[in-house]
């Protein structure tokens, strides 16, 4: 278990890095009194929202906890229940701590930007890095700790069913929090943003972040609870699920392999060494002679990725010993329906350390390519964004048409990249190869989340600079810092959904393996010619659509409430528009809080309840085997359709946003032109696409899969098999 | 073969009905000189476009014809080549004749509307009925004729491979034309519509169909080439593919059944008797005391559907004799991979006539339910359209957000209906049950197409009334007639895509059966746990997205060209806006013609070439069996994703359009209000959604499937097996 201890040390280093960097951030000057006032309002609003969100989730969480204990632990030793709680709590902690540093770094970034661009960049990125490293560190600690505790200090129980069960429950806890946090935060941020824009920019004709707008604090709060806390919970979940399911797959496929413990520890140590490379990467974020901010962030990202290559190689070599020796050669699967070759090896022969290394390199390549493709589709230097900007000249309608066309198109290259990765990784090392590719992708989470969490800090810094009336040159610097935020945010979402596609394939494999183990006498036909498979695919494919519809409608409804609230404030106190009285920011924050919490419940339960319903209905109509077939197909249907829905929404939304920015930079008539008005419409449409519905598809896919695994386990525990 | 002769007689009756009704339409008065002038310009433009479109398709068609003869007929007796040509030519004929009557009925509808609403309704619906009955009649004649010729007059060869091959080639011919016609027509109509609106309504501030707008004739031409000719080609294809694939499935599954000839003839006679009920239905389209136009159209539709119940029952009884005797009990499949039970029978026992009858009743129920659901999502009396209208009050952005939410949501109920239909039909009679459900759906095509083809006639009639300066009360009548057109058009598209989903399942079954017959030594793993199946699903799911993106971009580009052309005409001759000189309508028509033809080629070839590429690449990387697995999965991927893309686009687009109409009826501020402007944006966005990209997904799905079947046949013929 030396390897696992090493991974735990890496996780602790991440936490220590987080603590030290937080202190660095907090030591920096926090600006003048007015700035601090504004920042305090944002802090207060964010804290109030998150508190209420977590309290609501806690109620659902406790109910689920009891169900988990009752059905999964068979109301005995609460292994699953405790793991579930651990995943849920740590997911919440990552989001909460990240947001707390974010709402303190925003004002300090504005203050630092008074002196230099580099100062502002450093402050904002450091805050993002705290969130990023905490996500990766806590994620790694939770899995390693659970594994260490259950597998025993000698690792004797590494492949035992209890380990698989606990890791699944851990992932479930993280997923359940993340879907609520992603959706609640997403609804909050976009309801406030869209509402503030509609009533401020469009109706009252005042600029964004104008202090006279009663929704402006809510808008800034939203950036933190959505893009920081929600995103952190999402990536924590993605991290835990991906690494967890890789270990589970290894445990299921290589149950009797000689090196089982070593191979199960490999994902952990890979996660560990990549935390170290991510930390090294954070020190490379510096403006070069070109002054490009995106370039500075990419320096950090690429440093981390490139250093990960030797780091992963040596970690693999250290863990497995001989890189060319066959591992898992004597592995077999009992009755899972999948052939041993398909799971544990390939036509090309047994798995070796070298092959796993190459699979992880595929994961790194996918990460790099997805970043590059997302940048192409959302950056202002390339055809897609420019075509939307050009289409804005002929009006609102053509802007939206072109944006939708780009959003549909943007799915093509990521799909091809994922398809090639699946084929090559599978040829190298079977399904386990795909799992290790996904693990290497997620190992970069520390750096990727840092890039993303940078966004809300700079966005807030710009808002504070505007509201506090800082000089124009400061506002220019914060604008420049903020401009790259759209791209970095889109990048993270593409990365998350791409890794979700790989993870979902591995989860499906876990499902079939579990099925074989728990229901050995049942023959489940997963052939495409089985109509219940088609039915499952169709129902699974429906989920992202229905979920997206609910998310979009929720934003529309909540934004409408914001508009009416702001109109009422303007009407009741004309002094607000005159600038003589202060609007009631807190009332708006409170309104959005209540609306977001209310709206997040039903859509979040959709992916939790649907798999259960589908299983019981189909099993009732056509028997248990067809029920399992339809349920399994549903898991793939949700990823096949969800991948496209999520990519099209997040890339399309980012492209719309940057098309507006491109016009504001003086193209096609610049700010205030007809083209600009059309681009604002496109941006508004893209908002719930890219920040509410789209990103929430990722946890939705995972939770559907995990609920299916848990349902299997519960049915098995209940002796239904 | 008595049954087949009876079907042929029904097909001939449909053609005779078409000829007689055409004469009735043409005998009606064609209005004053000015109206005739305008109508002549539309006729000329439509003829010019269709001529050029067919010439372009002919070039592609001849190339494909040679390939079909070379690879499928093994450069021998051209059975496949002749069938291909027959399908292609008749598909073109149905569209061409329908459009020709449509461009003559438009002006006569305007003239009839001068005296009464009923007069206008009768004229427009009769014209639609000509197209509808021609589509069904020619479709039925082509299949029956091919079958009669190849099966022999005694039906001895009914199940021979040559019959299967010829029916597949016939379907391919129809599909190839329909994808070009749907897409070319769709691009034409929306480029003209969007272009005319942008430069007329938005820039110049003149109303729709204002004779000063140089794009107004092109707009009216577009209604005919898109909604009439393109739609007719599409439904002809759907009809031929569905009935053809039902026969193919029967031939493959029940190869050795005693009643093979009778069961293979059953889809033909069902199509035949439903032509008769459709004709009876057309006589019921009359305004009742409520004066509801939609009600009048529904009277015709429901008459046709309800009369079909006994008609189908007696046709089935007459064809099969004993309704309760087991048929196909001795059927088996050799080596197809699918179990004989899955294909030919069910756990509930052997197939009987009664069970097939119930499957067909499921088809009728699906038809009715899809019509009802589409009406709910696109009608002005229900929540969805009203929610979009309400969201328009807060601006362009919220209108589009709500419209997108509705478009996502609108996929849910149709999917559930289809899923239930699949499960029940399969439980009753296996995959053949699903095929017969689809056949009964398509048997209603005569009436459904009539409802759809009614739309462009009334749309044109309104345009002619406006341009010819007819009195306000006439314009009110044509507006009322036109208003229901959005819903009837959406209804047809929902129906087409719904039937495509059922047909695609049957096509996939034909694919696996063919594979078993042609490559008996190959074991193809269609299990979901095979990564090449996942790869195929993902690549298939990508096609509708990429295709949609291309279609939307094409419309944007072509509409932009229209805007510039119209601006140039306004600039060069200020007399146009002053109303003193006549704009050059023909130049705009010519421009849109060229643009649409150019833009339709690449996206149309996408579904033709993709299956071929996927097979050869995957087969090259992982062997022939995995190539076939990926290709098969691709066929299902394209339907799983295409169903959602198509329904969301067509229902969403219809809802946007009617939200605008709802506001124009005086709600939320009425015409000219801010809400109305936002609704116009939504309508513009919905245009390419519902009339270009969305409807073209249906032929795209079918063509992907048929190309896969042909590729299999070609590989088998080449001795690759």
Tab-separated table of N, CA, C and O in Angstrom, chain A residues 364-441:
chain	number	residue	atom	x	y	z
A	364	UNK	N	-4.302	12.348	-22.252
A	364	UNK	CA	-3.697	13.688	-22.299
A	364	UNK	C	-3.930	14.328	-23.663
A	364	UNK	O	-4.229	15.523	-23.773
A	365	UNK	N	-3.796	13.517	-24.738
A	365	UNK	CA	-4.006	14.054	-26.083
A	365	UNK	C	-5.446	14.534	-26.249
A	365	UNK	O	-5.689	15.602	-26.826
A	366	UNK	N	-6.410	13.754	-25.719
A	366	UNK	CA	-7.810	14.168	-25.812
A	366	UNK	C	-8.005	15.495	-25.077
A	366	UNK	O	-8.660	16.410	-25.584
A	367	UNK	N	-7.409	15.604	-23.881
A	367	UNK	CA	-7.518	16.848	-23.129
A	367	UNK	C	-7.019	18.023	-23.964
A	367	UNK	O	-7.713	19.033	-24.121
A	368	UNK	N	-5.816	17.865	-24.532
A	368	UNK	CA	-5.243	18.947	-25.331
A	368	UNK	C	-6.096	19.271	-26.548
A	368	UNK	O	-6.374	20.445	-26.839
A	369	UNK	N	-6.565	18.233	-27.241
A	369	UNK	CA	-7.349	18.468	-28.453
A	369	UNK	C	-8.693	19.123	-28.133
A	369	UNK	O	-9.129	20.029	-28.848
A	370	UNK	N	-9.336	18.684	-27.044
A	370	UNK	CA	-10.630	19.290	-26.695
A	370	UNK	C	-10.447	20.765	-26.342
A	370	UNK	O	-11.264	21.610	-26.706
A	371	UNK	N	-9.346	21.074	-25.651
A	371	UNK	CA	-9.067	22.481	-25.334
A	371	UNK	C	-8.902	23.270	-26.625
A	371	UNK	O	-9.471	24.346	-26.809
A	372	UNK	N	-8.137	22.704	-27.561
A	372	UNK	CA	-7.857	23.402	-28.802
A	372	UNK	C	-9.138	23.602	-29.613
A	372	UNK	O	-9.414	24.684	-30.143
A	373	UNK	N	-9.979	22.552	-29.689
A	373	UNK	CA	-11.225	22.645	-30.465
A	373	UNK	C	-12.163	23.673	-29.828
A	373	UNK	O	-12.783	24.481	-30.517
A	374	UNK	N	-12.256	23.634	-28.485
A	374	UNK	CA	-13.135	24.586	-27.812
A	374	UNK	C	-12.659	26.010	-28.062
A	374	UNK	O	-13.461	26.909	-28.317
A	375	UNK	N	-11.366	26.198	-28.007
A	375	UNK	CA	-10.806	27.530	-28.289
A	375	UNK	C	-11.170	27.959	-29.709
A	375	UNK	O	-11.547	29.109	-29.956
A	376	UNK	N	-11.091	27.031	-30.655
A	376	UNK	CA	-11.439	27.354	-32.044
A	376	UNK	C	-12.903	27.793	-32.138
A	376	UNK	O	-13.224	28.770	-32.812
A	377	UNK	N	-13.790	27.066	-31.456
A	377	UNK	CA	-15.212	27.383	-31.593
A	377	UNK	C	-15.668	28.580	-30.763
A	377	UNK	O	-16.734	29.126	-31.008
A	378	UNK	N	-14.876	28.949	-29.750
A	378	UNK	CA	-15.343	30.056	-28.904
A	378	UNK	C	-14.399	31.243	-28.895
A	378	UNK	O	-14.710	32.254	-28.269
A	379	UNK	N	-13.241	31.138	-29.555
A	379	UNK	CA	-12.303	32.254	-29.554
A	379	UNK	C	-12.659	33.288	-30.618
A	379	UNK	O	-13.239	32.944	-31.649
A	380	UNK	N	-12.297	34.534	-30.378
A	380	UNK	CA	-12.663	35.603	-31.323
A	380	UNK	C	-11.773	35.627	-32.566
A	380	UNK	O	-12.032	36.387	-33.484
A	381	UNK	N	-10.732	34.813	-32.583
A	381	UNK	CA	-9.818	34.846	-33.729
A	381	UNK	C	-10.200	33.913	-34.857
A	381	UNK	O	-9.508	33.842	-35.859
A	382	UNK	N	-11.273	33.127	-34.676
A	382	UNK	CA	-11.543	32.077	-35.666
A	382	UNK	C	-12.904	32.259	-36.328
A	382	UNK	O	-13.727	33.056	-35.894
A	383	UNK	N	-13.108	31.460	-37.395
A	383	UNK	CA	-14.319	31.558	-38.217
A	383	UNK	C	-15.627	31.504	-37.428
A	383	UNK	O	-16.498	32.365	-37.653
A	384	UNK	N	-15.830	30.508	-36.497
A	384	UNK	CA	-17.167	30.380	-35.910
A	384	UNK	C	-17.686	31.663	-35.253
A	384	UNK	O	-18.759	32.155	-35.611
A	385	UNK	N	-16.901	32.218	-34.311
A	385	UNK	CA	-17.347	33.427	-33.620
A	385	UNK	C	-17.511	34.573	-34.614
A	385	UNK	O	-18.491	35.333	-34.561
A	386	UNK	N	-16.578	34.684	-35.544
A	386	UNK	CA	-16.669	35.786	-36.507
A	386	UNK	C	-17.884	35.649	-37.406
A	386	UNK	O	-18.475	36.655	-37.817
A	387	UNK	N	-18.264	34.387	-37.726
A	387	UNK	CA	-19.446	34.218	-38.584
A	387	UNK	C	-20.704	34.660	-37.838
A	387	UNK	O	-21.624	35.218	-38.446
A	388	UNK	N	-20.739	34.438	-36.527
A	388	UNK	CA	-21.903	34.899	-35.753
A	388	UNK	C	-21.915	36.425	-35.700
A	388	UNK	O	-22.952	37.059	-35.858
A	389	UNK	N	-20.728	36.997	-35.490
A	389	UNK	CA	-20.639	38.460	-35.443
A	389	UNK	C	-21.101	39.048	-36.775
A	389	UNK	O	-21.868	40.020	-36.811
A	390	UNK	N	-20.679	38.445	-37.866
A	390	UNK	CA	-21.065	38.955	-39.189
A	390	UNK	C	-22.572	38.825	-39.383
A	390	UNK	O	-23.224	39.750	-39.882
A	391	UNK	N	-23.121	37.686	-38.959
A	391	UNK	CA	-24.561	37.468	-39.127
A	391	UNK	C	-25.381	38.450	-38.304
A	391	UNK	O	-26.555	38.688	-38.596
A	392	UNK	N	-24.765	39.043	-37.273
A	392	UNK	CA	-25.485	40.011	-36.443
A	392	UNK	C	-25.832	41.266	-37.233
A	392	UNK	O	-26.773	41.983	-36.882
A	393	UNK	N	-25.068	41.540	-38.309
A	393	UNK	CA	-25.341	42.740	-39.105
A	393	UNK	C	-26.741	42.730	-39.683
A	393	UNK	O	-27.348	43.783	-39.847
A	394	UNK	N	-27.251	41.530	-40.027
A	394	UNK	CA	-28.585	41.470	-40.621
A	394	UNK	C	-29.668	41.226	-39.569
A	394	UNK	O	-30.804	40.960	-39.934
A	395	UNK	N	-29.331	41.314	-38.302
A	395	UNK	CA	-30.392	41.322	-37.301
A	395	UNK	C	-30.332	40.224	-36.250
A	395	UNK	O	-29.472	39.344	-36.283
A	396	UNK	N	-31.282	40.312	-35.326
A	396	UNK	CA	-31.385	39.352	-34.229
A	396	UNK	C	-31.555	37.922	-34.757
A	396	UNK	O	-30.930	36.992	-34.283
A	397	UNK	N	-32.465	37.784	-35.740
A	397	UNK	CA	-32.801	36.456	-36.250
A	397	UNK	C	-31.591	35.745	-36.825
A	397	UNK	O	-31.309	34.585	-36.487
A	398	UNK	N	-30.841	36.441	-37.688
A	398	UNK	CA	-29.703	35.771	-38.323
A	398	UNK	C	-28.583	35.495	-37.323
A	398	UNK	O	-27.865	34.510	-37.460
A	399	UNK	N	-28.437	36.358	-36.327
A	399	UNK	CA	-27.457	36.070	-35.270
A	399	UNK	C	-27.786	34.730	-34.599
A	399	UNK	O	-26.918	33.877	-34.432
A	400	UNK	N	-29.059	34.574	-34.237
A	400	UNK	CA	-29.431	33.350	-33.523
A	400	UNK	C	-29.326	32.137	-34.444
A	400	UNK	O	-28.843	31.070	-34.038
A	401	UNK	N	-29.743	32.296	-35.708
A	401	UNK	CA	-29.649	31.166	-36.650
A	401	UNK	C	-28.201	30.718	-36.786
A	401	UNK	O	-27.880	29.523	-36.680
A	402	UNK	N	-27.310	31.668	-36.991
A	402	UNK	CA	-25.906	31.300	-37.179
A	402	UNK	C	-25.342	30.688	-35.892
A	402	UNK	O	-24.575	29.731	-35.932
A	403	UNK	N	-25.738	31.249	-34.749
A	403	UNK	CA	-25.280	30.696	-33.474
A	403	UNK	C	-25.734	29.262	-33.288
A	403	UNK	O	-24.966	28.399	-32.847
A	404	UNK	N	-26.985	28.992	-33.643
A	404	UNK	CA	-27.486	27.617	-33.525
A	404	UNK	C	-26.744	26.699	-34.489
A	404	UNK	O	-26.417	25.557	-34.142
A	405	UNK	N	-26.462	27.199	-35.693
A	405	UNK	CA	-25.723	26.384	-36.663
A	405	UNK	C	-24.338	26.039	-36.114
A	405	UNK	O	-23.891	24.898	-36.182
A	406	UNK	N	-23.679	27.041	-35.535
A	406	UNK	CA	-22.346	26.796	-34.963
A	406	UNK	C	-22.451	25.818	-33.796
A	406	UNK	O	-21.611	24.930	-33.629
A	407	UNK	N	-23.494	25.980	-32.988
A	407	UNK	CA	-23.607	25.082	-31.831
A	407	UNK	C	-23.801	23.642	-32.291
A	407	UNK	O	-23.242	22.719	-31.696
A	408	UNK	N	-24.565	23.444	-33.362
A	408	UNK	CA	-24.730	22.077	-33.885
A	408	UNK	C	-23.412	21.562	-34.448
A	408	UNK	O	-23.009	20.421	-34.204
A	409	UNK	N	-22.735	22.434	-35.191
A	409	UNK	CA	-21.487	22.025	-35.851
A	409	UNK	C	-20.392	21.693	-34.842
A	409	UNK	O	-19.566	20.806	-35.076
A	410	UNK	N	-20.389	22.420	-33.723
A	410	UNK	CA	-19.280	22.290	-32.772
A	410	UNK	C	-19.194	20.909	-32.131
A	410	UNK	O	-18.236	20.599	-31.435
A	411	UNK	N	-20.211	20.064	-32.371
A	411	UNK	CA	-20.165	18.729	-31.790
A	411	UNK	C	-19.288	17.775	-32.600
A	411	UNK	O	-18.889	16.727	-32.093
A	412	UNK	N	-19.001	18.132	-33.849
A	412	UNK	CA	-18.399	17.155	-34.756
A	412	UNK	C	-16.976	16.768	-34.358
A	412	UNK	O	-16.675	15.583	-34.148
A	413	UNK	N	-16.090	17.762	-34.232
A	413	UNK	CA	-14.693	17.425	-33.947
A	413	UNK	C	-14.514	16.744	-32.592
A	413	UNK	O	-13.793	15.731	-32.504
A	414	UNK	N	-15.139	17.232	-31.512
A	414	UNK	CA	-14.995	16.518	-30.237
A	414	UNK	C	-15.444	15.059	-30.337
A	414	UNK	O	-14.801	14.166	-29.773
A	415	UNK	N	-16.555	14.823	-31.069
A	415	UNK	CA	-17.025	13.445	-31.217
A	415	UNK	C	-15.979	12.594	-31.925
A	415	UNK	O	-15.700	11.462	-31.513
A	416	UNK	N	-15.392	13.146	-32.988
A	416	UNK	CA	-14.388	12.372	-33.719
A	416	UNK	C	-13.182	12.081	-32.825
A	416	UNK	O	-12.641	10.971	-32.834
A	417	UNK	N	-12.764	13.079	-32.048
A	417	UNK	CA	-11.627	12.875	-31.142
A	417	UNK	C	-11.940	11.751	-30.150
A	417	UNK	O	-11.122	10.847	-29.923
A	418	UNK	N	-13.141	11.792	-29.579
A	418	UNK	CA	-13.517	10.784	-28.583
A	418	UNK	C	-13.607	9.405	-29.228
A	418	UNK	O	-13.138	8.400	-28.667
A	419	UNK	N	-14.165	9.363	-30.437
A	419	UNK	CA	-14.291	8.081	-31.141
A	419	UNK	C	-12.910	7.484	-31.415
A	419	UNK	O	-12.670	6.289	-31.161
A	420	UNK	N	-12.000	8.306	-31.897
A	420	UNK	CA	-10.650	7.799	-32.178
A	420	UNK	C	-9.993	7.335	-30.876
A	420	UNK	O	-9.363	6.269	-30.821
A	421	UNK	N	-10.161	8.106	-29.806
A	421	UNK	CA	-9.577	7.730	-28.517
A	421	UNK	C	-10.123	6.392	-28.043
A	421	UNK	O	-9.375	5.535	-27.561
A	422	UNK	N	-11.450	6.206	-28.179
A	422	UNK	CA	-12.064	4.946	-27.750
A	422	UNK	C	-11.476	3.781	-28.539
A	422	UNK	O	-11.082	2.752	-27.966
A	423	UNK	N	-11.394	3.959	-29.852
A	423	UNK	CA	-10.903	2.864	-30.700
A	423	UNK	C	-9.454	2.518	-30.354
A	423	UNK	O	-9.109	1.347	-30.136
A	424	UNK	N	-8.608	3.536	-30.258
A	424	UNK	CA	-7.183	3.260	-30.025
A	424	UNK	C	-6.962	2.691	-28.624
A	424	UNK	O	-6.247	1.695	-28.450
A	425	UNK	N	-7.589	3.300	-27.607
A	425	UNK	CA	-7.402	2.807	-26.243
A	425	UNK	C	-7.920	1.375	-26.119
A	425	UNK	O	-7.302	0.540	-25.450
A	426	UNK	N	-9.039	1.102	-26.790
A	426	UNK	CA	-9.588	-0.246	-26.725
A	426	UNK	C	-8.674	-1.246	-27.415
A	426	UNK	O	-8.459	-2.357	-26.919
A	427	UNK	N	-8.111	-0.852	-28.562
A	427	UNK	CA	-7.181	-1.741	-29.255
A	427	UNK	C	-5.962	-2.039	-28.378
A	427	UNK	O	-5.411	-3.128	-28.411
A	428	UNK	N	-5.554	-1.036	-27.599
A	428	UNK	CA	-4.365	-1.224	-26.762
A	428	UNK	C	-4.641	-2.103	-25.550
A	428	UNK	O	-3.892	-3.032	-25.266
A	429	UNK	N	-5.719	-1.792	-24.825
A	429	UNK	CA	-5.884	-2.470	-23.536
A	429	UNK	C	-7.340	-2.718	-23.159
A	429	UNK	O	-7.678	-2.780	-21.965
A	430	UNK	N	-8.227	-2.823	-24.167
A	430	UNK	CA	-9.611	-3.137	-23.862
A	430	UNK	C	-10.300	-2.005	-23.096
A	430	UNK	O	-9.843	-0.854	-23.112
A	431	UNK	N	-11.388	-2.345	-22.430
A	431	UNK	CA	-12.162	-1.334	-21.714
A	431	UNK	C	-11.314	-0.664	-20.631
A	431	UNK	O	-11.445	0.531	-20.358
A	432	UNK	N	-10.403	-1.445	-20.033
A	432	UNK	CA	-9.542	-0.857	-19.009
A	432	UNK	C	-8.667	0.239	-19.605
A	432	UNK	O	-8.372	1.252	-18.957
A	433	UNK	N	-8.303	0.073	-20.868
A	433	UNK	CA	-7.543	1.123	-21.551
A	433	UNK	C	-8.340	2.412	-21.631
A	433	UNK	O	-7.804	3.508	-21.397
A	434	UNK	N	-9.627	2.292	-21.950
A	434	UNK	CA	-10.481	3.487	-22.002
A	434	UNK	C	-10.551	4.130	-20.626
A	434	UNK	O	-10.491	5.351	-20.479
A	435	UNK	N	-10.674	3.291	-19.593
A	435	UNK	CA	-10.750	3.812	-18.228
A	435	UNK	C	-9.486	4.588	-17.867
A	435	UNK	O	-9.559	5.675	-17.276
A	436	UNK	N	-8.314	4.047	-18.229
A	436	UNK	CA	-7.084	4.753	-17.881
A	436	UNK	C	-6.916	6.041	-18.697
A	436	UNK	O	-6.355	7.025	-18.205
A	437	UNK	N	-7.415	6.042	-19.933
A	437	UNK	CA	-7.391	7.292	-20.705
A	437	UNK	C	-8.202	8.359	-19.979
A	437	UNK	O	-7.767	9.509	-19.834
A	438	UNK	N	-9.389	7.961	-19.483
A	438	UNK	CA	-10.229	8.920	-18.761
A	438	UNK	C	-9.551	9.385	-17.480
A	438	UNK	O	-9.622	10.564	-17.110
A	439	UNK	N	-8.878	8.458	-16.801
A	439	UNK	CA	-8.186	8.822	-15.560
A	439	UNK	C	-7.102	9.880	-15.816
A	439	UNK	O	-6.992	10.858	-15.074
A	440	UNK	N	-6.333	9.680	-16.891
A	440	UNK	CA	-5.283	10.661	-17.185
A	440	UNK	C	-5.882	12.017	-17.514
A	440	UNK	O	-5.341	13.070	-17.148
A	441	UNK	N	-7.037	11.996	-18.192
A	441	UNK	CA	-7.726	13.270	-18.471
A	441	UNK	C	-8.058	13.975	-17.166
A	441	UNK	O	-7.774	15.147	-16.971
